[in-house]
Amino acid sequence: MDVLQRCGDKKVVLAPMAGITDGSFCGKYRDLFGIVTLGGLNLDGATLSASKEMVKRGRKEFLYNLDEFEDIVKREVNRARESNALISVNIRFKDFEESKGRIEILGEHCDIIELNCHCRQEEIVRLGIGQELLKRENLEILRDFLKSIWELEMEKPIFLKVRANVVPVEELIDNLNKVRRYFHGIHLDCFNPGKDYPDINYIQKVRDCFKEKIIIGNNSINSIKDAERMLRYSDLISVARCVLRGNIRWIYEFNRKIGSKGNKL
């Protein structure tokens, strides 16, 4: 599937927000986004238990009966389809064998599989997943996860949701280069510790080394100006908090601007 062609003149992606971006939330933004993201969804007992612990301390998470996973996915994807966007699903798991069947269900119903290498919550980090997958000492785990998903032959693009500055950009590039055959895109949160603006230098270096991959740039994008700056080094950009604040008028304007220029800025 040609993701960028399917997105057309819509360069903005709705990023996953735990406990928030379900099918109903995604579906209410009709014709606004190129991609909407469900999740993050837990695929095994370990990650579901971690989410339950997070909820106890007040964090929003998606909690559900794993035995009802297929029915839940069908319902949420159908609701999200109201957006007229591609449907990506952000996933977390510790045990691939336990999660395999659920990944295959997602492959039947969604358009993109996005592996969460981004979550920094203590309960997920303790499992050695989320942003921990970006570290060199966990490269073999990341490789096993990606290779196993790839070998399911679902014919759906595989993306990685990645947080910048968990490791130096050189280490991230080196690690991802070792698994580059197993994924199609990088959804990069340009997290800039201690700053209220994205680390553009980080995404620029990633773009330079992965020119054949689809890059989605994320972090502190609240206006057309912010979007255009990020799109210098990415194919798409994603938003989250500005949507929660109701700051979306600029996205409609941005879509019109791109459309009037024939999908080019």
Coordinates of C-alpha atoms in Angstrom, one line a residue:
M1 CA 0.0 0.0 0.0
D2 CA 1.3 3.4 -0.9
V3 CA 0.6 5.3 2.3
L4 CA 1.5 8.7 1.0
Q5 CA -0.6 8.3 -2.1
R6 CA -3.6 7.2 0.0
C7 CA -3.1 10.3 2.3
G8 CA -3.3 12.6 -0.7
D9 CA -3.2 16.3 0.3
K10 CA -3.7 15.5 4.0
K11 CA -0.3 15.7 5.6
V12 CA -1.5 15.6 9.2
V13 CA -1.8 12.5 11.3
L14 CA -3.7 12.0 14.5
A15 CA -1.1 10.6 16.9
P16 CA -2.0 8.0 19.5
M17 CA -3.0 9.1 23.0
A18 CA -3.4 6.4 25.6
G19 CA -6.9 6.1 26.8
I20 CA -8.1 8.8 24.4
T21 CA -7.8 7.9 20.7
D22 CA -10.4 5.2 20.4
G23 CA -12.6 4.7 17.4
S24 CA -15.2 7.3 18.5
F25 CA -12.5 9.9 19.1
C26 CA -10.8 9.2 15.7
G27 CA -14.1 9.0 13.8
K28 CA -15.4 12.4 14.7
Y29 CA -12.7 14.2 12.7
R30 CA -14.1 13.5 9.3
D31 CA -11.9 14.4 6.3
L32 CA -9.3 16.2 8.5
F33 CA -6.4 13.7 8.8
G34 CA -4.5 11.5 6.4
I35 CA -4.1 8.8 9.1
V36 CA -5.8 8.4 12.5
T37 CA -4.1 6.2 15.2
L38 CA -5.9 3.9 17.6
G39 CA -4.2 3.1 20.8
G40 CA -1.8 2.4 22.3
L41 CA -3.4 -1.1 22.6
N42 CA -2.1 -3.8 24.9
L43 CA -1.8 -7.2 23.2
D44 CA -0.8 -9.4 26.2
G45 CA -1.3 -9.9 29.9
A46 CA 1.9 -8.2 30.9
T47 CA 1.1 -4.9 29.1
L48 CA -2.5 -5.0 30.2
S49 CA -1.5 -5.4 33.8
A50 CA 0.9 -2.5 33.4
S51 CA -1.9 -0.3 32.1
K52 CA -4.1 -1.3 35.1
E53 CA -1.4 -0.1 37.4
M54 CA -1.1 3.2 35.5
V55 CA -4.9 3.7 35.8
K56 CA -4.6 3.3 39.5
R57 CA -2.4 6.3 39.7
G58 CA -4.7 8.4 37.6
R59 CA -3.4 7.9 34.0
K60 CA -5.8 7.2 31.1
E61 CA -5.3 3.9 29.5
F62 CA -7.3 1.4 27.4
L63 CA -8.5 -1.5 29.5
Y64 CA -10.4 -4.4 28.0
N65 CA -10.9 -8.2 28.1
L66 CA -8.2 -9.7 25.9
D67 CA -10.6 -12.6 25.1
E68 CA -12.9 -10.1 23.4
F69 CA -10.1 -8.5 21.4
E70 CA -11.3 -9.2 17.9
D71 CA -14.8 -7.8 18.6
I72 CA -13.3 -4.7 20.2
V73 CA -11.0 -4.1 17.2
K74 CA -13.8 -4.5 14.7
R75 CA -16.0 -2.1 16.6
E76 CA -13.2 0.5 17.1
V77 CA -11.9 0.3 13.5
N78 CA -15.4 0.7 12.1
R79 CA -15.9 3.8 14.2
A80 CA -12.6 5.2 13.2
R81 CA -13.4 4.7 9.5
E82 CA -15.9 7.5 9.9
S83 CA -12.8 9.8 9.6
N84 CA -12.2 8.7 6.0
A85 CA -8.5 8.4 7.0
L86 CA -6.2 5.4 7.0
I87 CA -6.3 3.5 10.3
S88 CA -3.1 2.9 12.2
V89 CA -3.0 1.0 15.4
N90 CA -0.2 1.6 18.0
I91 CA 0.6 -1.6 19.8
R92 CA 2.5 -2.7 22.9
F93 CA 3.4 -6.2 24.0
K94 CA 6.0 -8.1 25.9
D95 CA 5.4 -11.7 24.6
F96 CA 5.1 -12.0 20.9
E97 CA 3.7 -15.6 20.9
E98 CA 0.9 -14.5 23.2
S99 CA 0.3 -11.4 21.0
K100 CA 0.7 -13.1 17.6
G101 CA -3.0 -13.8 17.0
R102 CA -4.0 -10.4 18.0
I103 CA -1.5 -8.8 15.6
E104 CA -3.0 -10.9 12.9
I105 CA -6.5 -9.6 13.8
L106 CA -5.2 -6.1 13.5
G107 CA -3.6 -6.9 10.2
E108 CA -7.1 -8.0 8.9
H109 CA -8.8 -4.8 9.9
C110 CA -6.4 -1.8 10.1
D111 CA -4.1 -0.2 7.5
I112 CA -0.9 0.3 9.4
I113 CA 0.7 -1.5 12.4
E114 CA 2.7 0.8 14.6
L115 CA 5.0 -0.7 17.2
N116 CA 5.3 1.4 20.3
C117 CA 9.0 2.3 21.0
H118 CA 7.9 5.5 22.7
C119 CA 6.1 4.9 26.0
R120 CA 8.1 6.2 29.0
Q121 CA 5.8 5.2 31.7
E122 CA 7.6 3.3 34.5
E123 CA 5.3 0.3 34.3
I124 CA 6.1 -0.2 30.6
V125 CA 9.8 0.6 30.9
R126 CA 10.1 -2.1 33.6
L127 CA 9.0 -4.6 31.1
G128 CA 11.9 -3.6 28.8
I129 CA 9.6 -2.3 26.1
G130 CA 8.3 1.1 25.0
Q131 CA 11.2 3.5 24.7
E132 CA 13.5 0.9 26.2
L133 CA 13.4 -0.9 22.8
L134 CA 15.5 2.0 21.4
K135 CA 18.5 1.2 23.5
R136 CA 21.4 -0.8 22.1
E137 CA 21.2 -3.4 24.8
N138 CA 17.6 -4.2 23.7
L139 CA 18.3 -4.3 20.0
E140 CA 17.9 -8.1 19.7
I141 CA 14.4 -7.8 21.3
L142 CA 13.5 -5.1 18.9
R143 CA 14.8 -7.2 16.0
D144 CA 12.9 -10.2 17.2
F145 CA 9.6 -8.2 17.5
L146 CA 9.9 -6.7 14.1
K147 CA 11.1 -9.8 12.3
S148 CA 8.3 -11.8 13.8
I149 CA 5.7 -9.2 12.7
W150 CA 7.2 -9.1 9.3
E151 CA 7.1 -12.8 8.9
L152 CA 3.4 -12.8 9.5
E153 CA 3.2 -11.5 5.9
M154 CA 0.2 -9.4 6.5
E155 CA 1.0 -7.0 3.7
K156 CA 0.4 -4.0 5.9
P157 CA 3.0 -1.3 6.5
I158 CA 4.9 -1.5 9.8
F159 CA 5.8 1.7 11.5
L160 CA 7.8 2.5 14.6
K161 CA 6.7 5.2 17.1
V162 CA 10.0 6.5 18.4
R163 CA 11.0 9.1 21.1
A164 CA 14.0 11.3 20.3
N165 CA 16.8 11.7 22.8
V166 CA 16.2 8.4 24.7
V167 CA 19.5 7.6 23.1
P168 CA 21.8 9.8 21.0
V169 CA 20.7 10.1 17.4
E170 CA 23.8 8.3 16.2
E171 CA 22.9 5.3 18.4
L172 CA 19.3 5.3 17.2
I173 CA 20.3 5.5 13.6
D174 CA 22.8 2.6 14.0
N175 CA 20.2 0.5 15.8
L176 CA 17.4 1.1 13.3
N177 CA 19.8 0.6 10.4
K178 CA 20.3 -3.0 11.7
V179 CA 16.5 -3.7 11.4
R180 CA 15.6 -1.4 8.5
R181 CA 14.4 -4.2 6.3
Y182 CA 11.6 -5.0 8.7
F183 CA 9.8 -1.6 8.8
H184 CA 8.4 0.9 6.4
G185 CA 8.1 4.1 8.5
I186 CA 9.3 6.0 11.5
H187 CA 6.9 8.1 13.6
L188 CA 9.4 10.3 15.4
D189 CA 8.4 12.4 18.5
C190 CA 11.2 15.0 18.4
F191 CA 11.2 15.2 22.2
N192 CA 13.6 17.9 23.3
P193 CA 14.4 17.4 27.1
G194 CA 13.8 20.6 29.0
K195 CA 12.6 22.5 26.0
D196 CA 9.2 23.5 24.7
Y197 CA 10.1 23.1 21.0
P198 CA 11.0 20.0 18.9
D199 CA 14.6 18.8 18.3
I200 CA 14.7 19.5 14.6
N201 CA 18.3 18.5 14.3
Y202 CA 17.5 15.0 15.5
I203 CA 14.8 14.4 12.8
Q204 CA 17.0 15.9 10.2
K205 CA 19.7 13.3 10.8
V206 CA 17.2 10.5 10.9
R207 CA 15.7 11.7 7.6
D208 CA 19.2 11.8 6.0
C209 CA 19.8 8.2 6.9
F210 CA 16.4 6.8 6.1
K211 CA 15.4 8.5 2.9
E212 CA 13.4 5.5 1.6
K213 CA 11.3 5.3 4.7
I214 CA 8.1 7.3 5.4
I215 CA 8.9 9.8 8.2
I216 CA 6.2 11.3 10.4
G217 CA 7.4 14.2 12.5
N218 CA 5.8 15.0 15.8
N219 CA 6.2 17.4 18.8
S220 CA 4.8 20.8 19.6
I221 CA 3.1 21.3 16.2
N222 CA 0.3 23.9 16.8
S223 CA 0.2 26.0 13.6
I224 CA 0.9 26.0 9.8
K225 CA 4.3 27.5 10.5
D226 CA 5.2 24.7 12.9
A227 CA 3.9 22.1 10.4
E228 CA 5.9 23.5 7.5
R229 CA 9.1 23.6 9.5
M230 CA 8.7 19.9 10.4
L231 CA 7.8 18.9 6.9
R232 CA 11.2 20.0 5.7
Y233 CA 12.5 16.7 7.1
S234 CA 9.4 14.5 7.2
D235 CA 6.7 13.3 4.8
L236 CA 3.9 13.8 7.3
I237 CA 3.4 15.4 10.6
S238 CA 1.3 14.3 13.6
V239 CA -0.6 16.1 16.3
A240 CA -2.1 15.3 19.7
R241 CA -2.4 17.9 22.4
C242 CA -3.5 20.7 20.0
V243 CA -6.5 18.5 19.1
L244 CA -7.4 18.0 22.8
R245 CA -7.3 21.8 23.1
G246 CA -9.6 22.2 20.1
N247 CA -6.9 23.9 18.1
I248 CA -7.7 22.3 14.7
R249 CA -8.8 25.2 12.5
W250 CA -5.3 25.6 11.2
I251 CA -5.3 21.9 10.1
Y252 CA -8.3 22.6 7.8
E253 CA -6.5 25.6 6.4
F254 CA -3.3 23.7 6.0
N255 CA -5.1 20.9 4.0
R256 CA -6.6 23.6 1.7
K257 CA -3.2 25.2 1.2
I258 CA -1.6 21.9 0.2
G259 CA -4.5 21.0 -2.0
S260 CA -4.3 24.3 -3.8
K261 CA -0.6 23.7 -4.5
G262 CA -1.2 20.2 -5.9
N263 CA 0.0 18.3 -2.8
K264 CA 3.3 20.3 -2.6
L265 CA 4.4 23.0 -0.2

